[in-house]
Amino acid sequence: MIEIGDLPLYNQDLDANPPEQWVRFRRQIGEADGVLFCSPEYNRGIPGVLKNAIDVGSRPYGQSVFDKKPAAIVTASPGSIGGFGSNHQIRQAAVFLNMPVMQQPEAYLGHVSDDSFDESGCLKDGALKDIITGLAHAFANWVDMIHRSRQLLAEDSSHRAQNAEKAKEHA
Ligand SMILES: Cc1cc2nc3c(=O)[nH]c(=O)nc-3n(C[C@H](O)[C@H](O)[C@H](O)COP(=O)(O)O)c2cc1C
């Protein structure tokens, strides 16, 4: 869980001497294996506070902490559309930010309200909890697959480089 409510509004003029909250947020995302965006929907789109966090993490230009991070998007709403508009606006930004975004299962969670949670803030047992549990496992597998694939590709290309060197020596 990464705090985004305290981030000053993104302003490129501040990048030379960034607010400490930006520095903390960028470091936390930078250290993460993946990013699971969880959001409500405001006026059929991304709530401003989340859009601001995405903007803060994406800069300075060329130093985005989101680059290549595996991601997934979960939206929830008391209504029946489940934050579909917000979900796809987040996805649009994530695609631009070069994040491999999990495509399935999709997560537009409708009819989520205070009643869905117990007094300690945990989801009550039931269909919603089962869906969220499935999503969590799918996301963990997605993050693992992206990192392992990159590692295998790196090993493969290093073996090919070594073999090419050996072939040159023997030629
Ligand atoms: C400014 C505003 C806009 C909203 N727009 C939508 C909307 O477009 N779609 C929707 O499903 N719910 C909408 N809602 C209802 C939110 O889904 C609901 O209030 C939710 O609990 C907000 O989560 P939050 O309390 O974590 O911000 C809106 C709420 C607010 C305050």
Short mmCIF file of C-alpha atoms and ligand atoms in Angstrom, two decimals:
data_model
loop_
_atom_site.label_atom_id
_atom_site.label_comp_id
_atom_site.label_asym_id
_atom_site.label_seq_id
_atom_site.Cartn_x
_atom_site.Cartn_y
_atom_site.Cartn_z
CA MET A 1 0.00 0.00 0.00
CA ILE A 2 1.60 3.27 -1.07
CA GLU A 3 0.25 6.61 0.15
CA ILE A 4 -0.75 8.98 -2.64
CA GLY A 5 -3.03 11.41 -0.77
CA ASP A 6 -0.14 13.56 0.42
CA LEU A 7 1.58 14.13 -2.95
CA PRO A 8 1.78 17.81 -3.94
CA LEU A 9 0.32 18.42 -7.42
CA TYR A 10 2.83 17.62 -10.13
CA ASN A 11 4.65 20.68 -11.42
CA GLN A 12 7.66 20.30 -13.69
CA ASP A 13 9.24 23.43 -12.18
CA LEU A 14 9.69 21.49 -8.89
CA ASP A 15 11.68 18.64 -10.45
CA ALA A 16 15.00 20.38 -9.77
CA ASN A 17 14.22 20.32 -6.05
CA PRO A 18 11.38 17.81 -5.61
CA PRO A 19 9.09 17.70 -2.53
CA GLU A 20 10.03 14.92 -0.09
CA GLN A 21 6.68 13.19 -0.69
CA TRP A 22 7.52 12.83 -4.41
CA VAL A 23 10.94 11.42 -3.55
CA ARG A 24 9.39 8.90 -1.14
CA PHE A 25 6.69 7.88 -3.63
CA ARG A 26 9.15 7.45 -6.51
CA ARG A 27 11.46 5.36 -4.31
CA GLN A 28 8.59 3.11 -3.14
CA ILE A 29 7.38 2.45 -6.68
CA GLY A 30 10.97 1.99 -7.87
CA GLU A 31 11.52 -0.74 -5.26
CA ALA A 32 8.30 -2.62 -6.07
CA ASP A 33 8.24 -5.79 -8.20
CA GLY A 34 4.93 -4.71 -9.70
CA VAL A 35 2.13 -2.17 -9.37
CA LEU A 36 -1.47 -3.11 -8.59
CA PHE A 37 -3.61 -0.04 -9.26
CA CYS A 38 -6.76 -0.08 -7.10
CA SER A 39 -9.18 2.76 -7.59
CA PRO A 40 -12.73 4.03 -7.45
CA GLU A 41 -14.15 6.04 -10.38
CA TYR A 42 -14.84 9.76 -10.32
CA ASN A 43 -17.13 11.13 -13.03
CA ARG A 44 -16.43 8.14 -15.25
CA GLY A 45 -12.67 8.62 -15.04
CA ILE A 46 -9.50 8.39 -12.90
CA PRO A 47 -9.79 10.23 -9.56
CA GLY A 48 -7.49 13.26 -9.69
CA VAL A 49 -5.37 12.08 -6.78
CA LEU A 50 -4.41 8.88 -8.63
CA LYS A 51 -3.77 10.72 -11.91
CA ASN A 52 -1.48 13.07 -9.99
CA ALA A 53 0.42 10.10 -8.52
CA ILE A 54 0.85 8.60 -11.99
CA ASP A 55 2.17 11.93 -13.26
CA VAL A 56 4.59 12.32 -10.32
CA GLY A 57 6.01 8.81 -10.86
CA SER A 58 6.36 9.29 -14.60
CA ARG A 59 8.78 12.22 -14.33
CA PRO A 60 11.46 13.62 -14.68
CA TYR A 61 11.31 12.79 -18.38
CA GLY A 62 13.22 9.58 -19.11
CA GLN A 63 13.31 8.54 -15.44
CA SER A 64 9.80 7.13 -14.98
CA VAL A 65 9.65 4.68 -12.09
CA PHE A 66 6.79 2.90 -13.84
CA ASP A 67 8.85 1.90 -16.87
CA LYS A 68 8.66 -1.89 -17.52
CA LYS A 69 6.91 -2.59 -14.17
CA PRO A 70 4.29 -5.33 -14.45
CA ALA A 71 0.87 -3.98 -13.48
CA ALA A 72 -2.78 -4.85 -13.03
CA ILE A 73 -5.83 -2.66 -12.51
CA VAL A 74 -8.72 -3.18 -10.12
CA THR A 75 -11.60 -0.72 -9.94
CA ALA A 76 -14.53 -0.84 -7.56
CA SER A 77 -17.77 1.08 -7.24
CA PRO A 78 -21.04 0.97 -5.37
CA GLY A 79 -22.69 1.15 -8.82
CA SER A 80 -23.04 -1.70 -11.27
CA ILE A 81 -20.45 -0.61 -13.88
CA GLY A 82 -17.57 -1.26 -11.46
CA GLY A 83 -15.44 1.73 -12.46
CA PHE A 84 -15.04 0.62 -16.08
CA GLY A 85 -14.24 4.19 -17.24
CA SER A 86 -11.65 4.74 -14.56
CA ASN A 87 -10.14 1.31 -15.19
CA HIS A 88 -9.53 1.99 -18.86
CA GLN A 89 -8.15 5.48 -18.28
CA ILE A 90 -5.59 3.96 -15.90
CA ARG A 91 -4.85 1.29 -18.53
CA GLN A 92 -4.35 3.98 -21.19
CA ALA A 93 -1.71 5.71 -19.03
CA ALA A 94 -0.07 2.39 -18.13
CA VAL A 95 0.26 1.43 -21.80
CA PHE A 96 1.96 4.75 -22.55
CA LEU A 97 4.22 4.26 -19.50
CA ASN A 98 5.48 0.94 -20.95
CA MET A 99 3.97 -1.21 -18.21
CA PRO A 100 3.02 -4.76 -19.16
CA VAL A 101 -0.58 -4.77 -17.88
CA MET A 102 -2.36 -8.02 -16.99
CA GLN A 103 -5.26 -8.42 -19.40
CA GLN A 104 -7.24 -11.21 -17.73
CA PRO A 105 -8.94 -11.53 -15.39
CA GLU A 106 -10.42 -8.06 -15.75
CA ALA A 107 -11.59 -6.42 -12.52
CA TYR A 108 -14.58 -4.10 -12.68
CA LEU A 109 -16.04 -4.73 -9.23
CA GLY A 110 -19.60 -3.45 -8.96
CA HIS A 111 -21.87 -3.17 -5.91
CA VAL A 112 -18.93 -2.71 -3.51
CA SER A 113 -19.96 -0.72 -0.45
CA ASP A 114 -19.18 -0.38 3.24
CA ASP A 115 -21.33 -3.49 3.72
CA SER A 116 -18.73 -5.53 1.82
CA PHE A 117 -16.26 -5.11 4.72
CA ASP A 118 -16.26 -6.17 8.37
CA GLU A 119 -15.47 -3.90 11.36
CA SER A 120 -11.72 -4.43 10.94
CA GLY A 121 -11.83 -3.35 7.29
CA CYS A 122 -11.38 -6.86 5.85
CA LEU A 123 -13.61 -8.19 3.08
CA LYS A 124 -16.42 -10.39 4.33
CA ASP A 125 -16.48 -14.01 3.11
CA GLY A 126 -18.43 -14.41 -0.10
CA ALA A 127 -18.29 -14.06 -3.87
CA LEU A 128 -16.41 -10.73 -3.84
CA LYS A 129 -13.68 -12.11 -1.58
CA ASP A 130 -13.33 -15.16 -3.86
CA ILE A 131 -12.94 -12.89 -6.91
CA ILE A 132 -10.32 -10.74 -5.15
CA THR A 133 -8.41 -13.83 -4.01
CA GLY A 134 -8.35 -15.11 -7.60
CA LEU A 135 -7.15 -11.73 -8.82
CA ALA A 136 -4.36 -11.62 -6.25
CA HIS A 137 -3.06 -15.02 -7.34
CA ALA A 138 -3.31 -14.10 -11.03
CA PHE A 139 -1.39 -10.87 -10.41
CA ALA A 140 1.35 -12.63 -8.41
CA ASN A 141 1.75 -15.12 -11.29
CA TRP A 142 1.81 -12.28 -13.82
CA VAL A 143 4.58 -10.40 -11.97
CA ASP A 144 6.54 -13.62 -11.57
CA MET A 145 6.17 -14.51 -15.26
CA ILE A 146 7.37 -11.09 -16.46
CA HIS A 147 10.44 -11.11 -14.19
CA ARG A 148 11.33 -14.74 -14.98
CA SER A 149 10.92 -14.20 -18.72
CA ARG A 150 13.26 -11.22 -18.60
CA GLN A 151 15.80 -13.20 -16.62
CA LEU A 152 15.65 -16.09 -19.10
CA LEU A 153 15.99 -13.74 -22.05
CA ALA A 154 19.00 -12.06 -20.41
CA GLU A 155 20.64 -15.45 -19.73
CA ASP A 156 19.88 -16.58 -23.26
CA SER A 157 21.44 -13.51 -24.82
CA SER A 158 24.51 -13.80 -22.57
CA HIS A 159 24.94 -17.49 -23.63
CA ARG A 160 24.62 -16.51 -27.27
CA ALA A 161 27.27 -13.80 -26.81
CA GLN A 162 29.61 -16.30 -25.10
CA ASN A 163 29.07 -18.88 -27.87
CA ALA A 164 29.77 -16.25 -30.51
CA GLU A 165 33.05 -15.37 -28.70
CA LYS A 166 34.05 -19.07 -28.58
CA ALA A 167 33.24 -19.52 -32.26
CA LYS A 168 35.48 -16.54 -33.10
CA GLU A 169 38.35 -18.02 -31.03
CA HIS A 170 38.07 -21.33 -32.88
CA ALA A 171 37.82 -19.72 -36.32
C1 LIG B 1 -16.61 13.31 -7.19
C2 LIG B 1 -17.20 11.92 -7.27
C3 LIG B 1 -17.48 11.36 -8.49
C4 LIG B 1 -17.97 10.07 -8.57
N1 LIG B 1 -18.17 9.51 -9.78
C5 LIG B 1 -18.49 8.21 -9.89
C6 LIG B 1 -18.52 7.57 -11.15
O1 LIG B 1 -18.28 8.14 -12.19
N2 LIG B 1 -18.79 6.24 -11.17
C7 LIG B 1 -19.05 5.52 -10.03
O2 LIG B 1 -19.26 4.33 -10.12
N3 LIG B 1 -19.03 6.11 -8.82
C8 LIG B 1 -18.77 7.42 -8.71
N4 LIG B 1 -18.69 8.03 -7.49
C9 LIG B 1 -19.02 7.24 -6.30
C10 LIG B 1 -17.78 6.54 -5.79
O3 LIG B 1 -17.63 5.31 -6.45
C11 LIG B 1 -17.90 6.27 -4.27
O4 LIG B 1 -18.14 7.49 -3.61
C12 LIG B 1 -16.65 5.62 -3.73
O5 LIG B 1 -16.89 5.24 -2.39
C13 LIG B 1 -15.45 6.58 -3.78
O6 LIG B 1 -14.34 5.97 -3.18
P1 LIG B 1 -13.40 6.80 -2.19
O7 LIG B 1 -14.28 7.09 -0.99
O8 LIG B 1 -12.28 5.86 -1.88
O9 LIG B 1 -12.99 8.05 -2.89
C14 LIG B 1 -18.22 9.33 -7.38
C15 LIG B 1 -17.95 9.92 -6.15
C16 LIG B 1 -17.44 11.17 -6.08
C17 LIG B 1 -17.10 11.76 -4.73
#
